[in-house]
PDB file of C-alpha atoms and ligand atoms in Angstrom:
ATOM      1  CA  UNK A   1      53.445 180.310   2.330  1.00  0.00           C
ATOM      2  CA  UNK A   2      54.791 181.803   5.599  1.00  0.00           C
ATOM      3  CA  UNK A   3      52.492 181.193   8.560  1.00  0.00           C
ATOM      4  CA  UNK A   4      52.238 184.920   9.366  1.00  0.00           C
ATOM      5  CA  UNK A   5      51.065 185.629   5.808  1.00  0.00           C
ATOM      6  CA  UNK A   6      48.615 182.719   5.908  1.00  0.00           C
ATOM      7  CA  UNK A   7      47.056 184.156   9.083  1.00  0.00           C
ATOM      8  CA  UNK A   8      47.034 187.809   7.944  1.00  0.00           C
ATOM      9  CA  UNK A   9      45.276 186.753   4.740  1.00  0.00           C
ATOM     10  CA  UNK A  10      42.297 185.642   6.812  1.00  0.00           C
ATOM     11  CA  UNK A  11      39.886 188.537   7.302  1.00  0.00           C
ATOM     12  CA  UNK A  12      39.684 187.957  11.029  1.00  0.00           C
ATOM     13  CA  UNK A  13      43.314 188.834  11.933  1.00  0.00           C
ATOM     14  CA  UNK A  14      45.384 191.929  11.276  1.00  0.00           C
ATOM     15  CA  UNK A  15      49.193 191.829  11.236  1.00  0.00           C
ATOM     16  CA  UNK A  16      49.564 193.006  14.811  1.00  0.00           C
ATOM     17  CA  UNK A  17      47.170 190.323  16.060  1.00  0.00           C
ATOM     18  CA  UNK A  18      49.105 187.700  14.097  1.00  0.00           C
ATOM     19  CA  UNK A  19      52.414 188.795  15.683  1.00  0.00           C
ATOM     20  CA  UNK A  20      50.809 188.484  19.112  1.00  0.00           C
ATOM     21  CA  UNK A  21      49.222 185.084  18.407  1.00  0.00           C
ATOM     22  CA  UNK A  22      52.606 183.729  17.342  1.00  0.00           C
ATOM     23  CA  UNK A  23      54.473 185.289  20.265  1.00  0.00           C
ATOM     24  CA  UNK A  24      51.934 183.800  22.685  1.00  0.00           C
ATOM     25  CA  UNK A  25      52.382 180.378  20.999  1.00  0.00           C
ATOM     26  CA  UNK A  26      48.666 180.113  20.282  1.00  0.00           C
ATOM     27  CA  UNK A  27      49.264 178.930  16.718  1.00  0.00           C
ATOM     28  CA  UNK A  28      49.998 175.362  15.748  1.00  0.00           C
ATOM     29  CA  UNK A  29      50.841 173.841  12.384  1.00  0.00           C
ATOM     30  CA  UNK A  30      50.218 170.107  12.034  1.00  0.00           C
ATOM     31  CA  UNK A  31      49.944 169.766  15.792  1.00  0.00           C
ATOM     32  CA  UNK A  32      53.183 171.597  16.651  1.00  0.00           C
ATOM     33  CA  UNK A  33      53.082 175.022  18.338  1.00  0.00           C
ATOM     34  CA  UNK A  34      54.910 177.612  16.259  1.00  0.00           C
ATOM     35  CA  UNK A  35      56.161 181.103  17.069  1.00  0.00           C
ATOM     36  CA  UNK A  36      58.390 181.681  14.026  1.00  0.00           C
ATOM     37  CA  UNK A  37      56.542 183.921  11.545  1.00  0.00           C
ATOM     38  CA  UNK A  38      58.604 182.380   8.711  1.00  0.00           C
ATOM     39  CA  UNK A  39      57.375 178.864   9.469  1.00  0.00           C
ATOM     40  CA  UNK A  40      56.209 177.294   6.211  1.00  0.00           C
ATOM     41  CA  UNK A  41      52.534 176.383   5.728  1.00  0.00           C
ATOM     42  CA  UNK A  42      51.871 173.896   2.891  1.00  0.00           C
ATOM     43  CA  UNK A  43      48.705 173.288   0.945  1.00  0.00           C
ATOM     44  CA  UNK A  44      47.407 170.546   3.240  1.00  0.00           C
ATOM     45  CA  UNK A  45      48.859 171.812   6.535  1.00  0.00           C
ATOM     46  CA  UNK A  46      46.461 171.889   9.470  1.00  0.00           C
ATOM     47  CA  UNK A  47      46.713 175.353  11.005  1.00  0.00           C
ATOM     48  CA  UNK A  48      45.025 175.999  14.359  1.00  0.00           C
ATOM     49  CA  UNK A  49      44.619 179.027  16.620  1.00  0.00           C
ATOM     50  CA  UNK A  50      43.714 178.194  20.211  1.00  0.00           C
ATOM     51  CA  UNK A  51      42.921 174.679  19.012  1.00  0.00           C
ATOM     52  CA  UNK A  52      40.421 175.844  16.361  1.00  0.00           C
ATOM     53  CA  UNK A  53      41.221 174.628  12.848  1.00  0.00           C
ATOM     54  CA  UNK A  54      41.387 177.465  10.333  1.00  0.00           C
ATOM     55  CA  UNK A  55      39.896 176.583   7.007  1.00  0.00           C
ATOM     56  CA  UNK A  56      41.096 178.813   4.217  1.00  0.00           C
ATOM     57  CA  UNK A  57      38.703 176.959   1.885  1.00  0.00           C
ATOM     58  CA  UNK A  58      35.675 178.204   3.858  1.00  0.00           C
ATOM     59  CA  UNK A  59      35.792 181.983   3.854  1.00  0.00           C
ATOM     60  CA  UNK A  60      34.656 183.767   6.968  1.00  0.00           C
ATOM     61  CA  UNK A  61      31.481 185.814   6.448  1.00  0.00           C
ATOM     62  CA  UNK A  62      30.353 188.881   8.344  1.00  0.00           C
ATOM     63  CA  UNK A  63      27.094 190.851   8.013  1.00  0.00           C
ATOM     64  CA  UNK A  64      25.543 193.899   9.628  1.00  0.00           C
ATOM     65  CA  UNK A  65      21.737 193.849   9.807  1.00  0.00           C
ATOM     66  CA  UNK A  66      19.294 196.541  10.906  1.00  0.00           C
ATOM     67  CA  UNK A  67      17.006 194.358  12.996  1.00  0.00           C
ATOM     68  CA  UNK A  68      13.367 195.428  12.752  1.00  0.00           C
ATOM     69  CA  UNK A  69      10.784 194.938  15.506  1.00  0.00           C
ATOM     70  CA  UNK A  70       8.842 191.688  15.513  1.00  0.00           C
ATOM     71  CA  UNK A  71      11.526 189.223  14.573  1.00  0.00           C
ATOM     72  CA  UNK A  72      13.377 186.729  16.689  1.00  0.00           C
ATOM     73  CA  UNK A  73      17.150 186.663  17.254  1.00  0.00           C
ATOM     74  CA  UNK A  74      17.376 182.960  16.601  1.00  0.00           C
ATOM     75  CA  UNK A  75      18.327 180.747  13.725  1.00  0.00           C
ATOM     76  CA  UNK A  76      14.862 179.131  13.662  1.00  0.00           C
ATOM     77  CA  UNK A  77      11.500 179.730  15.302  1.00  0.00           C
ATOM     78  CA  UNK A  78       8.212 177.869  14.848  1.00  0.00           C
ATOM     79  CA  UNK A  79       6.052 181.028  15.118  1.00  0.00           C
ATOM     80  CA  UNK A  80       7.868 184.178  14.132  1.00  0.00           C
ATOM     81  CA  UNK A  81      10.236 185.315  11.387  1.00  0.00           C
ATOM     82  CA  UNK A  82      13.884 185.177  12.436  1.00  0.00           C
ATOM     83  CA  UNK A  83      16.715 187.559  11.635  1.00  0.00           C
ATOM     84  CA  UNK A  84      18.249 184.874   9.420  1.00  0.00           C
ATOM     85  CA  UNK A  85      15.064 184.898   7.283  1.00  0.00           C
ATOM     86  CA  UNK A  86      16.051 188.452   6.321  1.00  0.00           C
ATOM     87  CA  UNK A  87      19.346 187.288   4.801  1.00  0.00           C
ATOM     88  CA  UNK A  88      19.485 186.224   1.191  1.00  0.00           C
ATOM     89  CA  UNK A  89      22.677 184.193   1.556  1.00  0.00           C
ATOM     90  CA  UNK A  90      23.740 180.588   0.963  1.00  0.00           C
ATOM     91  CA  UNK A  91      24.542 178.171   3.822  1.00  0.00           C
ATOM     92  CA  UNK A  92      22.705 180.207   6.455  1.00  0.00           C
ATOM     93  CA  UNK A  93      22.882 177.284   8.893  1.00  0.00           C
ATOM     94  CA  UNK A  94      26.611 178.072   9.318  1.00  0.00           C
ATOM     95  CA  UNK A  95      25.885 181.593  10.559  1.00  0.00           C
ATOM     96  CA  UNK A  96      25.289 182.718  14.118  1.00  0.00           C
ATOM     97  CA  UNK A  97      24.308 185.949  15.844  1.00  0.00           C
ATOM     98  CA  UNK A  98      26.867 187.938  17.826  1.00  0.00           C
ATOM     99  CA  UNK A  99      24.734 189.333  20.666  1.00  0.00           C
ATOM    100  CA  UNK A 100      21.013 188.692  20.525  1.00  0.00           C
ATOM    101  CA  UNK A 101      18.278 191.311  20.759  1.00  0.00           C
ATOM    102  CA  UNK A 102      14.749 190.948  22.128  1.00  0.00           C
ATOM    103  CA  UNK A 103      11.757 190.479  19.818  1.00  0.00           C
ATOM    104  CA  UNK A 104      10.876 194.189  19.767  1.00  0.00           C
ATOM    105  CA  UNK A 105      14.379 195.644  20.082  1.00  0.00           C
ATOM    106  CA  UNK A 106      15.679 197.230  16.880  1.00  0.00           C
ATOM    107  CA  UNK A 107      19.118 198.133  15.612  1.00  0.00           C
ATOM    108  CA  UNK A 108      22.553 196.733  15.024  1.00  0.00           C
ATOM    109  CA  UNK A 109      22.867 192.993  14.728  1.00  0.00           C
ATOM    110  CA  UNK A 110      26.082 191.300  13.640  1.00  0.00           C
ATOM    111  CA  UNK A 111      25.922 187.889  12.022  1.00  0.00           C
ATOM    112  CA  UNK A 112      28.910 185.727  11.153  1.00  0.00           C
ATOM    113  CA  UNK A 113      30.336 182.224  10.876  1.00  0.00           C
ATOM    114  CA  UNK A 114      33.499 183.267  12.768  1.00  0.00           C
ATOM    115  CA  UNK A 115      33.198 182.169  16.390  1.00  0.00           C
ATOM    116  CA  UNK A 116      36.397 183.817  17.622  1.00  0.00           C
ATOM    117  CA  UNK A 117      35.411 187.141  16.136  1.00  0.00           C
ATOM    118  CA  UNK A 118      31.923 187.094  17.675  1.00  0.00           C
ATOM    119  CA  UNK A 119      33.344 186.076  21.056  1.00  0.00           C
ATOM    120  CA  UNK A 120      35.676 189.082  21.028  1.00  0.00           C
ATOM    121  CA  UNK A 121      32.624 191.291  20.492  1.00  0.00           C
ATOM    122  CA  UNK A 122      30.387 189.775  23.121  1.00  0.00           C
ATOM    123  CA  UNK A 123      32.620 188.530  25.952  1.00  0.00           C
ATOM    124  CA  UNK A 124      32.374 190.897  28.952  1.00  0.00           C
ATOM    125  CA  UNK A 125      36.159 190.510  29.470  1.00  0.00           C
ATOM    126  CA  UNK A 126      36.926 192.413  26.263  1.00  0.00           C
ATOM    127  CA  UNK A 127      34.842 195.311  27.652  1.00  0.00           C
ATOM    128  CA  UNK A 128      33.594 196.404  24.225  1.00  0.00           C
ATOM    129  CA  UNK A 129      30.695 198.810  24.793  1.00  0.00           C
ATOM    130  CA  UNK A 130      27.240 197.964  23.462  1.00  0.00           C
ATOM    131  CA  UNK A 131      25.379 201.235  23.061  1.00  0.00           C
ATOM    132  CA  UNK A 132      21.579 201.477  23.262  1.00  0.00           C
ATOM    133  CA  UNK A 133      19.041 204.239  22.789  1.00  0.00           C
ATOM    134  CA  UNK A 134      16.375 203.796  25.451  1.00  0.00           C
ATOM    135  CA  UNK A 135      12.898 205.277  25.738  1.00  0.00           C
ATOM    136  CA  UNK A 136      11.119 204.731  29.044  1.00  0.00           C
ATOM    137  CA  UNK A 137       7.567 205.021  30.386  1.00  0.00           C
ATOM    138  CA  UNK A 138       8.477 207.190  33.416  1.00  0.00           C
ATOM    139  CA  UNK A 139      10.982 210.019  33.764  1.00  0.00           C
ATOM    140  CA  UNK A 140      14.589 208.961  34.123  1.00  0.00           C
ATOM    141  CA  UNK A 141      15.758 210.217  37.502  1.00  0.00           C
ATOM    142  CA  UNK A 142      19.088 211.906  38.256  1.00  0.00           C
ATOM    143  CA  UNK A 143      20.060 208.966  40.486  1.00  0.00           C
ATOM    144  CA  UNK A 144      20.037 206.418  37.632  1.00  0.00           C
ATOM    145  CA  UNK A 145      23.474 207.326  36.227  1.00  0.00           C
ATOM    146  CA  UNK A 146      25.273 206.804  39.543  1.00  0.00           C
ATOM    147  CA  UNK A 147      23.492 203.491  40.173  1.00  0.00           C
ATOM    148  CA  UNK A 148      24.310 202.193  36.705  1.00  0.00           C
ATOM    149  CA  UNK A 149      27.936 203.333  37.093  1.00  0.00           C
ATOM    150  CA  UNK A 150      28.216 201.344  40.346  1.00  0.00           C
ATOM    151  CA  UNK A 151      26.291 198.322  39.059  1.00  0.00           C
ATOM    152  CA  UNK A 152      22.815 196.884  39.544  1.00  0.00           C
ATOM    153  CA  UNK A 153      22.332 193.661  41.513  1.00  0.00           C
ATOM    154  CA  UNK A 154      20.590 190.883  39.548  1.00  0.00           C
ATOM    155  CA  UNK A 155      19.265 188.441  42.172  1.00  0.00           C
ATOM    156  CA  UNK A 156      18.475 185.663  39.688  1.00  0.00           C
ATOM    157  CA  UNK A 157      22.125 185.325  38.610  1.00  0.00           C
ATOM    158  CA  UNK A 158      23.444 186.634  41.951  1.00  0.00           C
ATOM    159  CA  UNK A 159      25.702 189.174  40.270  1.00  0.00           C
ATOM    160  CA  UNK A 160      26.193 192.889  39.991  1.00  0.00           C
ATOM    161  CA  UNK A 161      26.311 194.358  36.502  1.00  0.00           C
ATOM    162  CA  UNK A 162      29.564 195.917  35.334  1.00  0.00           C
ATOM    163  CA  UNK A 163      29.814 199.715  35.376  1.00  0.00           C
ATOM    164  CA  UNK A 164      27.622 201.270  32.681  1.00  0.00           C
ATOM    165  CA  UNK A 165      27.413 204.842  31.386  1.00  0.00           C
ATOM    166  CA  UNK A 166      24.118 206.677  31.074  1.00  0.00           C
ATOM    167  CA  UNK A 167      23.709 209.861  29.049  1.00  0.00           C
ATOM    168  CA  UNK A 168      20.369 211.644  29.474  1.00  0.00           C
ATOM    169  CA  UNK A 169      18.884 212.830  26.179  1.00  0.00           C
ATOM    170  CA  UNK A 170      15.458 213.919  27.465  1.00  0.00           C
ATOM    171  CA  UNK A 171      13.046 213.299  30.355  1.00  0.00           C
ATOM    172  CA  UNK A 172      12.368 209.726  29.150  1.00  0.00           C
ATOM    173  CA  UNK A 173      15.215 209.212  26.660  1.00  0.00           C
ATOM    174  CA  UNK A 174      18.781 208.148  27.268  1.00  0.00           C
ATOM    175  CA  UNK A 175      21.809 206.499  25.731  1.00  0.00           C
ATOM    176  CA  UNK A 176      23.145 203.581  27.765  1.00  0.00           C
ATOM    177  CA  UNK A 177      26.519 201.930  27.231  1.00  0.00           C
ATOM    178  CA  UNK A 178      27.078 198.469  28.738  1.00  0.00           C
ATOM    179  CA  UNK A 179      29.883 195.944  28.328  1.00  0.00           C
ATOM    180  CA  UNK A 180      27.861 192.789  28.987  1.00  0.00           C
ATOM    181  CA  UNK A 181      24.863 191.220  27.316  1.00  0.00           C
ATOM    182  CA  UNK A 182      22.911 189.602  30.150  1.00  0.00           C
ATOM    183  CA  UNK A 183      19.368 188.382  29.570  1.00  0.00           C
ATOM    184  CA  UNK A 184      17.099 191.453  29.105  1.00  0.00           C
ATOM    185  CA  UNK A 185      19.913 193.467  30.680  1.00  0.00           C
ATOM    186  CA  UNK A 186      18.822 196.986  29.744  1.00  0.00           C
ATOM    187  CA  UNK A 187      15.166 196.378  30.639  1.00  0.00           C
ATOM    188  CA  UNK A 188      16.161 194.883  33.980  1.00  0.00           C
ATOM    189  CA  UNK A 189      18.514 197.780  34.780  1.00  0.00           C
ATOM    190  CA  UNK A 190      15.652 200.255  34.293  1.00  0.00           C
ATOM    191  CA  UNK A 191      13.359 197.749  36.008  1.00  0.00           C
ATOM    192  CA  UNK A 192      15.484 198.307  39.119  1.00  0.00           C
ATOM    193  CA  UNK A 193      13.731 201.712  39.268  1.00  0.00           C
ATOM    194  CA  UNK A 194      10.347 200.220  38.248  1.00  0.00           C
ATOM    195  CA  UNK A 195      10.667 202.098  34.983  1.00  0.00           C
ATOM    196  CA  UNK A 196       9.509 200.210  31.910  1.00  0.00           C
ATOM    197  CA  UNK A 197      11.551 200.386  28.689  1.00  0.00           C
ATOM    198  CA  UNK A 198       9.099 201.091  25.864  1.00  0.00           C
ATOM    199  CA  UNK A 199      11.612 201.390  23.001  1.00  0.00           C
ATOM    200  CA  UNK A 200      15.083 199.948  22.697  1.00  0.00           C
ATOM    201  CA  UNK A 201      17.508 200.357  19.805  1.00  0.00           C
ATOM    202  CA  UNK A 202      21.146 199.199  19.579  1.00  0.00           C
ATOM    203  CA  UNK A 203      23.319 201.809  17.913  1.00  0.00           C
ATOM    204  CA  UNK A 204      26.768 200.290  18.274  1.00  0.00           C
ATOM    205  CA  UNK A 205      28.780 197.231  19.288  1.00  0.00           C
ATOM    206  CA  UNK A 206      32.390 198.103  20.056  1.00  0.00           C
ATOM    207  CA  UNK A 207      33.904 199.866  17.041  1.00  0.00           C
ATOM    208  CA  UNK A 208      30.970 199.033  14.733  1.00  0.00           C
ATOM    209  CA  UNK A 209      28.026 201.434  14.450  1.00  0.00           C
ATOM    210  CA  UNK A 210      24.794 200.693  12.628  1.00  0.00           C
ATOM    211  CA  UNK A 211      25.049 201.995   9.062  1.00  0.00           C
ATOM    212  CA  UNK A 212      22.445 204.764   8.738  1.00  0.00           C
ATOM    213  CA  UNK A 213      21.866 203.795   5.121  1.00  0.00           C
ATOM    214  CA  UNK A 214      20.320 200.494   6.242  1.00  0.00           C
ATOM    215  CA  UNK A 215      16.539 200.631   6.716  1.00  0.00           C
ATOM    216  CA  UNK A 216      14.977 198.191   9.221  1.00  0.00           C
ATOM    217  CA  UNK A 217      15.229 194.701   7.723  1.00  0.00           C
ATOM    218  CA  UNK A 218      18.153 195.576   5.433  1.00  0.00           C
ATOM    219  CA  UNK A 219      21.677 194.224   5.734  1.00  0.00           C
ATOM    220  CA  UNK A 220      25.087 194.391   4.114  1.00  0.00           C
ATOM    221  CA  UNK A 221      28.424 192.586   4.289  1.00  0.00           C
ATOM    222  CA  UNK A 222      31.052 194.176   6.532  1.00  0.00           C
ATOM    223  CA  UNK A 223      34.107 195.700   4.880  1.00  0.00           C
ATOM    224  CA  UNK A 224      37.553 194.220   5.550  1.00  0.00           C
ATOM    225  CA  UNK A 225      38.388 197.290   7.554  1.00  0.00           C
ATOM    226  CA  UNK A 226      35.302 196.847   9.774  1.00  0.00           C
ATOM    227  CA  UNK A 227      36.072 193.164  10.321  1.00  0.00           C
ATOM    228  CA  UNK A 228      39.629 193.975  11.414  1.00  0.00           C
ATOM    229  CA  UNK A 229      38.557 196.622  13.893  1.00  0.00           C
ATOM    230  CA  UNK A 230      37.111 193.964  16.220  1.00  0.00           C
TER     231      UNK A 230
HETATM  232  N1  LIG B 328      18.838 194.545  26.786  1.00  0.00           N
HETATM  233  C1  LIG B 328      17.531 194.230  26.742  1.00  0.00           C
HETATM  234  O1  LIG B 328      16.829 194.292  27.727  1.00  0.00           O
HETATM  235  N2  LIG B 328      17.030 193.833  25.559  1.00  0.00           N
HETATM  236  C2  LIG B 328      17.743 193.760  24.415  1.00  0.00           C
HETATM  237  O2  LIG B 328      17.215 193.415  23.351  1.00  0.00           O
HETATM  238  C3  LIG B 328      19.101 194.115  24.489  1.00  0.00           C
HETATM  239  C4  LIG B 328      19.629 194.486  25.690  1.00  0.00           C
END
């Protein structure tokens, strides 16, 4: 089979991405970098992208879960149920979470065994927006939007958050779009104004929005089209 067809057959790459990977010489077959899309891949060829071996025998898996409150974004926890406990799937140990949520945060959680795909979603460099609905204890002031757009200084990490967009939905309700996923980022951004976040829900990660048909605790596999959008 041609190497470009081998790569496009994997759910994680579309044809345009494959053309780019080859042109950038990020693909190797049996240890040799290849850029020719016609290059032949045989049954036992070792095909790598950025040094990662692609295993056509092990299909990539992608799930969207509506995370409920009161479960941990971890693969195991001695005390609490985890998001993986909600999945009725084989080989769960191979899966990981693309962008964790706090214990009481609800909403979109993406779970996969495809490390490159989840990195594209979560790396700040790709600038994919993560969109949250936020409910706060105090009123959200008119100055918040400008501060979030400039960035909030986090002393612990000694960094300033990347520009974020705030849309006011009510006196204590807003939609916040951020491109990073720092520890407790949304709560700490509102914490800058001593305003406590009392409810937090993730609506979207990049091109993927939480399916409204999923009740808290429910999940479904992503479609091929959804996988390719990332
Ligand atoms: N920011 C937070 O503070 N908590 C989350 O769960 C997600 C983003």
